[in-house]
Amino acid sequence: ILYNIILDGLFQAGRKVSALEMFHEMTESGISVHTNTYTIVLDGLFKNSCSDKAILLFNELRAMNVKIDIKTLTTMIAGMFQTRRVDEAKDFFASISGNGLVPSVVTYSVMMTNLIKEGLVEEADDMFSSMENAGCEANSRLLNHVVRELLEKREIVRAGTYLSKIDERNFSLEHSTTT
């Protein structure tokens, strides 16, 4: 856990070279590296403009038969959107069930908010419907985030629909949604 905290801190501080050196030392010295560590490194690479390295690492993990979890796939989806690789993000989402996994509310939130940012609001609505049909319950955070993104895109009527869902569930509006 300590290594993960340090790695995450190095990436957040923009010290990607130091983080990668530490990561390589961990793997070369035989320290057990868990899926959470790989997810932190993938996220750090994307956030530090090293998307090609992140994709290469992910492919290496696949080749080594490392068990990929939903957090790792969600990180890859977010990274693909961040680098404007929308089709690849959609492909990663589509691969979730093939990996024996189920999308989490966070995964749906990443997909929906980024689809809205890309102007694909109908796809985001379809994603919300499929989320509900799959039995994944929308939480306050997801709904507030969707409303904010829709308002940014001037999709007032659609935002109203999601505001109604917030009201129906007796959720509160977040401060950032009301300002």
mmCIF file of C-alpha atoms in Angstrom:
data_model
loop_
_atom_site.group_PDB
_atom_site.id
_atom_site.type_symbol
_atom_site.label_atom_id
_atom_site.label_comp_id
_atom_site.label_asym_id
_atom_site.label_seq_id
_atom_site.Cartn_x
_atom_site.Cartn_y
_atom_site.Cartn_z
ATOM 1 C CA ILE A 1 0.000 0.000 0.000
ATOM 2 C CA LEU A 2 2.847 2.376 0.822
ATOM 3 C CA TYR A 3 4.308 1.942 -2.665
ATOM 4 C CA ASN A 4 0.925 2.772 -4.194
ATOM 5 C CA ILE A 5 0.638 5.961 -2.150
ATOM 6 C CA ILE A 6 4.125 7.060 -3.161
ATOM 7 C CA LEU A 7 3.562 6.193 -6.833
ATOM 8 C CA ASP A 8 0.277 8.082 -6.896
ATOM 9 C CA GLY A 9 1.865 11.097 -5.200
ATOM 10 C CA LEU A 10 4.760 11.156 -7.663
ATOM 11 C CA PHE A 11 2.386 11.037 -10.626
ATOM 12 C CA GLN A 12 0.156 13.729 -9.106
ATOM 13 C CA ALA A 13 3.221 15.927 -8.608
ATOM 14 C CA GLY A 14 4.094 15.489 -12.282
ATOM 15 C CA ARG A 15 7.199 13.439 -11.458
ATOM 16 C CA LYS A 16 6.468 10.705 -13.967
ATOM 17 C CA VAL A 17 10.122 9.764 -14.493
ATOM 18 C CA SER A 18 10.614 9.153 -10.758
ATOM 19 C CA ALA A 19 7.330 7.251 -10.575
ATOM 20 C CA LEU A 20 8.278 5.017 -13.504
ATOM 21 C CA GLU A 21 11.742 4.396 -12.056
ATOM 22 C CA MET A 22 10.148 3.327 -8.779
ATOM 23 C CA PHE A 23 7.626 1.132 -10.584
ATOM 24 C CA HIS A 24 10.369 -0.598 -12.588
ATOM 25 C CA GLU A 25 12.451 -1.107 -9.428
ATOM 26 C CA MET A 26 9.409 -2.716 -7.802
ATOM 27 C CA THR A 27 8.830 -5.132 -10.661
ATOM 28 C CA GLU A 28 12.517 -5.964 -11.133
ATOM 29 C CA SER A 29 13.171 -6.593 -7.436
ATOM 30 C CA GLY A 30 10.334 -9.098 -7.191
ATOM 31 C CA ILE A 31 7.960 -6.982 -5.114
ATOM 32 C CA SER A 32 4.441 -8.282 -5.633
ATOM 33 C CA VAL A 33 2.607 -5.819 -7.859
ATOM 34 C CA HIS A 34 -1.178 -5.930 -7.608
ATOM 35 C CA THR A 35 -3.847 -4.736 -10.016
ATOM 36 C CA ASN A 36 -4.301 -1.552 -7.944
ATOM 37 C CA THR A 37 -0.662 -0.637 -8.560
ATOM 38 C CA TYR A 38 -1.024 -1.142 -12.294
ATOM 39 C CA THR A 39 -4.174 0.988 -12.263
ATOM 40 C CA ILE A 40 -2.334 3.804 -10.452
ATOM 41 C CA VAL A 41 0.482 3.674 -12.999
ATOM 42 C CA LEU A 42 -1.930 3.636 -15.967
ATOM 43 C CA ASP A 43 -3.864 6.580 -14.535
ATOM 44 C CA GLY A 44 -0.650 8.471 -13.810
ATOM 45 C CA LEU A 45 0.633 7.914 -17.323
ATOM 46 C CA PHE A 46 -2.585 9.202 -18.879
ATOM 47 C CA LYS A 47 -2.686 12.235 -16.596
ATOM 48 C CA ASN A 48 0.941 13.029 -17.440
ATOM 49 C CA SER A 49 0.412 12.916 -21.219
ATOM 50 C CA CYS A 50 1.985 9.495 -21.681
ATOM 51 C CA SER A 51 -0.977 7.743 -23.256
ATOM 52 C CA ASP A 52 1.159 5.628 -25.585
ATOM 53 C CA LYS A 53 3.103 4.262 -22.598
ATOM 54 C CA ALA A 54 -0.177 3.556 -20.791
ATOM 55 C CA ILE A 55 -1.550 1.621 -23.759
ATOM 56 C CA LEU A 56 1.738 -0.283 -24.093
ATOM 57 C CA LEU A 57 1.661 -1.192 -20.383
ATOM 58 C CA PHE A 58 -1.969 -2.313 -20.630
ATOM 59 C CA ASN A 59 -1.124 -4.551 -23.581
ATOM 60 C CA GLU A 60 1.822 -5.983 -21.610
ATOM 61 C CA LEU A 61 -0.530 -6.762 -18.719
ATOM 62 C CA ARG A 62 -2.830 -8.606 -21.100
ATOM 63 C CA ALA A 63 0.089 -10.566 -22.526
ATOM 64 C CA MET A 64 1.164 -11.529 -18.965
ATOM 65 C CA ASN A 65 -2.418 -12.638 -18.179
ATOM 66 C CA VAL A 66 -2.677 -10.165 -15.318
ATOM 67 C CA LYS A 67 -6.228 -10.204 -13.978
ATOM 68 C CA ILE A 68 -7.822 -6.933 -15.077
ATOM 69 C CA ASP A 69 -10.528 -5.502 -12.830
ATOM 70 C CA ILE A 70 -13.287 -2.958 -13.493
ATOM 71 C CA LYS A 71 -11.232 -0.113 -11.990
ATOM 72 C CA THR A 72 -8.440 -0.789 -14.464
ATOM 73 C CA LEU A 73 -10.817 -0.880 -17.433
ATOM 74 C CA THR A 74 -12.542 2.294 -16.198
ATOM 75 C CA THR A 75 -9.122 3.963 -16.001
ATOM 76 C CA MET A 76 -8.417 2.913 -19.584
ATOM 77 C CA ILE A 77 -11.807 4.238 -20.722
ATOM 78 C CA ALA A 78 -11.186 7.593 -19.021
ATOM 79 C CA GLY A 79 -7.708 7.748 -20.536
ATOM 80 C CA MET A 80 -9.014 7.040 -24.018
ATOM 81 C CA PHE A 81 -11.546 9.845 -23.711
ATOM 82 C CA GLN A 82 -8.891 12.162 -22.276
ATOM 83 C CA THR A 83 -6.767 11.579 -25.385
ATOM 84 C CA ARG A 84 -9.767 11.940 -27.724
ATOM 85 C CA ARG A 85 -9.800 8.252 -28.647
ATOM 86 C CA VAL A 86 -13.569 7.944 -28.375
ATOM 87 C CA ASP A 87 -13.927 4.779 -30.440
ATOM 88 C CA GLU A 88 -11.246 3.045 -28.373
ATOM 89 C CA ALA A 89 -13.026 4.113 -25.177
ATOM 90 C CA LYS A 90 -16.228 2.581 -26.525
ATOM 91 C CA ASP A 91 -14.324 -0.595 -27.435
ATOM 92 C CA PHE A 92 -12.968 -0.865 -23.885
ATOM 93 C CA PHE A 93 -16.488 -0.436 -22.504
ATOM 94 C CA ALA A 94 -17.795 -3.101 -24.866
ATOM 95 C CA SER A 95 -15.046 -5.479 -23.699
ATOM 96 C CA ILE A 96 -16.110 -5.356 -20.048
ATOM 97 C CA SER A 97 -18.540 -8.274 -20.144
ATOM 98 C CA GLY A 98 -16.089 -10.294 -22.253
ATOM 99 C CA ASN A 99 -13.672 -9.978 -19.347
ATOM 100 C CA GLY A 100 -16.276 -11.411 -16.992
ATOM 101 C CA LEU A 101 -16.854 -8.033 -15.356
ATOM 102 C CA VAL A 102 -19.820 -5.758 -14.770
ATOM 103 C CA PRO A 103 -19.618 -1.970 -15.245
ATOM 104 C CA SER A 104 -19.767 -0.011 -11.995
ATOM 105 C CA VAL A 105 -21.631 3.245 -11.483
ATOM 106 C CA VAL A 106 -18.227 4.955 -11.844
ATOM 107 C CA THR A 107 -17.699 3.266 -15.211
ATOM 108 C CA TYR A 108 -21.106 4.438 -16.412
ATOM 109 C CA SER A 109 -20.396 7.937 -15.100
ATOM 110 C CA VAL A 110 -17.094 8.107 -16.995
ATOM 111 C CA MET A 111 -18.803 6.928 -20.171
ATOM 112 C CA MET A 112 -21.846 9.188 -19.909
ATOM 113 C CA THR A 113 -20.081 12.399 -18.965
ATOM 114 C CA ASN A 114 -17.463 11.950 -21.650
ATOM 115 C CA LEU A 115 -20.039 11.083 -24.301
ATOM 116 C CA ILE A 116 -21.812 14.331 -23.405
ATOM 117 C CA LYS A 117 -18.517 16.264 -23.615
ATOM 118 C CA GLU A 118 -18.053 14.788 -27.095
ATOM 119 C CA GLY A 119 -21.539 15.964 -28.091
ATOM 120 C CA LEU A 120 -22.936 12.428 -28.127
ATOM 121 C CA VAL A 121 -25.838 13.199 -25.797
ATOM 122 C CA GLU A 122 -28.215 10.616 -27.254
ATOM 123 C CA GLU A 123 -25.595 7.915 -26.722
ATOM 124 C CA ALA A 124 -25.261 9.124 -23.134
ATOM 125 C CA ASP A 125 -29.036 8.834 -22.683
ATOM 126 C CA ASP A 126 -28.916 5.319 -24.141
ATOM 127 C CA MET A 127 -26.069 4.496 -21.766
ATOM 128 C CA PHE A 128 -28.185 5.666 -18.819
ATOM 129 C CA SER A 129 -31.060 3.445 -19.940
ATOM 130 C CA SER A 130 -28.791 0.424 -20.345
ATOM 131 C CA MET A 131 -27.307 1.130 -16.908
ATOM 132 C CA GLU A 132 -30.756 1.075 -15.326
ATOM 133 C CA ASN A 133 -31.746 -2.035 -17.302
ATOM 134 C CA ALA A 134 -28.594 -3.774 -16.029
ATOM 135 C CA GLY A 135 -29.679 -3.055 -12.461
ATOM 136 C CA CYS A 136 -26.938 -0.534 -11.748
ATOM 137 C CA GLU A 137 -28.449 2.222 -9.637
ATOM 138 C CA ALA A 138 -27.503 5.825 -10.456
ATOM 139 C CA ASN A 139 -26.150 7.693 -7.471
ATOM 140 C CA SER A 140 -26.275 11.383 -6.642
ATOM 141 C CA ARG A 141 -22.756 12.013 -7.873
ATOM 142 C CA LEU A 142 -23.429 10.529 -11.322
ATOM 143 C CA LEU A 143 -26.693 12.428 -11.768
ATOM 144 C CA ASN A 144 -25.208 15.743 -10.629
ATOM 145 C CA HIS A 145 -22.223 15.276 -12.935
ATOM 146 C CA VAL A 146 -24.483 14.474 -15.899
ATOM 147 C CA VAL A 147 -26.611 17.566 -15.204
ATOM 148 C CA ARG A 148 -23.493 19.784 -15.092
ATOM 149 C CA GLU A 149 -22.187 18.378 -18.378
ATOM 150 C CA LEU A 150 -25.565 18.762 -20.081
ATOM 151 C CA LEU A 151 -25.849 22.362 -18.905
ATOM 152 C CA GLU A 152 -22.337 23.030 -20.247
ATOM 153 C CA LYS A 153 -23.558 21.783 -23.633
ATOM 154 C CA ARG A 154 -26.719 23.927 -23.367
ATOM 155 C CA GLU A 155 -28.879 20.788 -23.288
ATOM 156 C CA ILE A 156 -31.409 22.388 -20.937
ATOM 157 C CA VAL A 157 -34.344 20.024 -21.554
ATOM 158 C CA ARG A 158 -32.175 16.925 -21.102
ATOM 159 C CA ALA A 159 -30.640 18.428 -17.962
ATOM 160 C CA GLY A 160 -34.171 18.913 -16.657
ATOM 161 C CA THR A 161 -34.849 15.208 -17.155
ATOM 162 C CA TYR A 162 -31.860 14.289 -14.996
ATOM 163 C CA LEU A 163 -32.776 16.947 -12.433
ATOM 164 C CA SER A 164 -36.130 15.172 -12.140
ATOM 165 C CA LYS A 165 -34.299 11.920 -11.450
ATOM 166 C CA ILE A 166 -32.360 13.648 -8.659
ATOM 167 C CA ASP A 167 -35.645 14.877 -7.203
ATOM 168 C CA GLU A 168 -37.383 11.486 -7.550
ATOM 169 C CA ARG A 169 -34.593 9.809 -5.602
ATOM 170 C CA ASN A 170 -34.528 12.538 -2.933
ATOM 171 C CA PHE A 171 -30.884 13.279 -3.726
ATOM 172 C CA SER A 172 -29.438 16.714 -3.108
ATOM 173 C CA LEU A 173 -27.997 19.008 -5.718
ATOM 174 C CA GLU A 174 -24.273 19.455 -5.291
ATOM 175 C CA HIS A 175 -22.987 22.994 -4.866
ATOM 176 C CA SER A 176 -21.097 22.761 -8.171
ATOM 177 C CA THR A 177 -24.353 21.846 -9.932
ATOM 178 C CA THR A 178 -26.166 24.931 -8.665
ATOM 179 C CA THR A 179 -23.441 27.465 -9.458
#
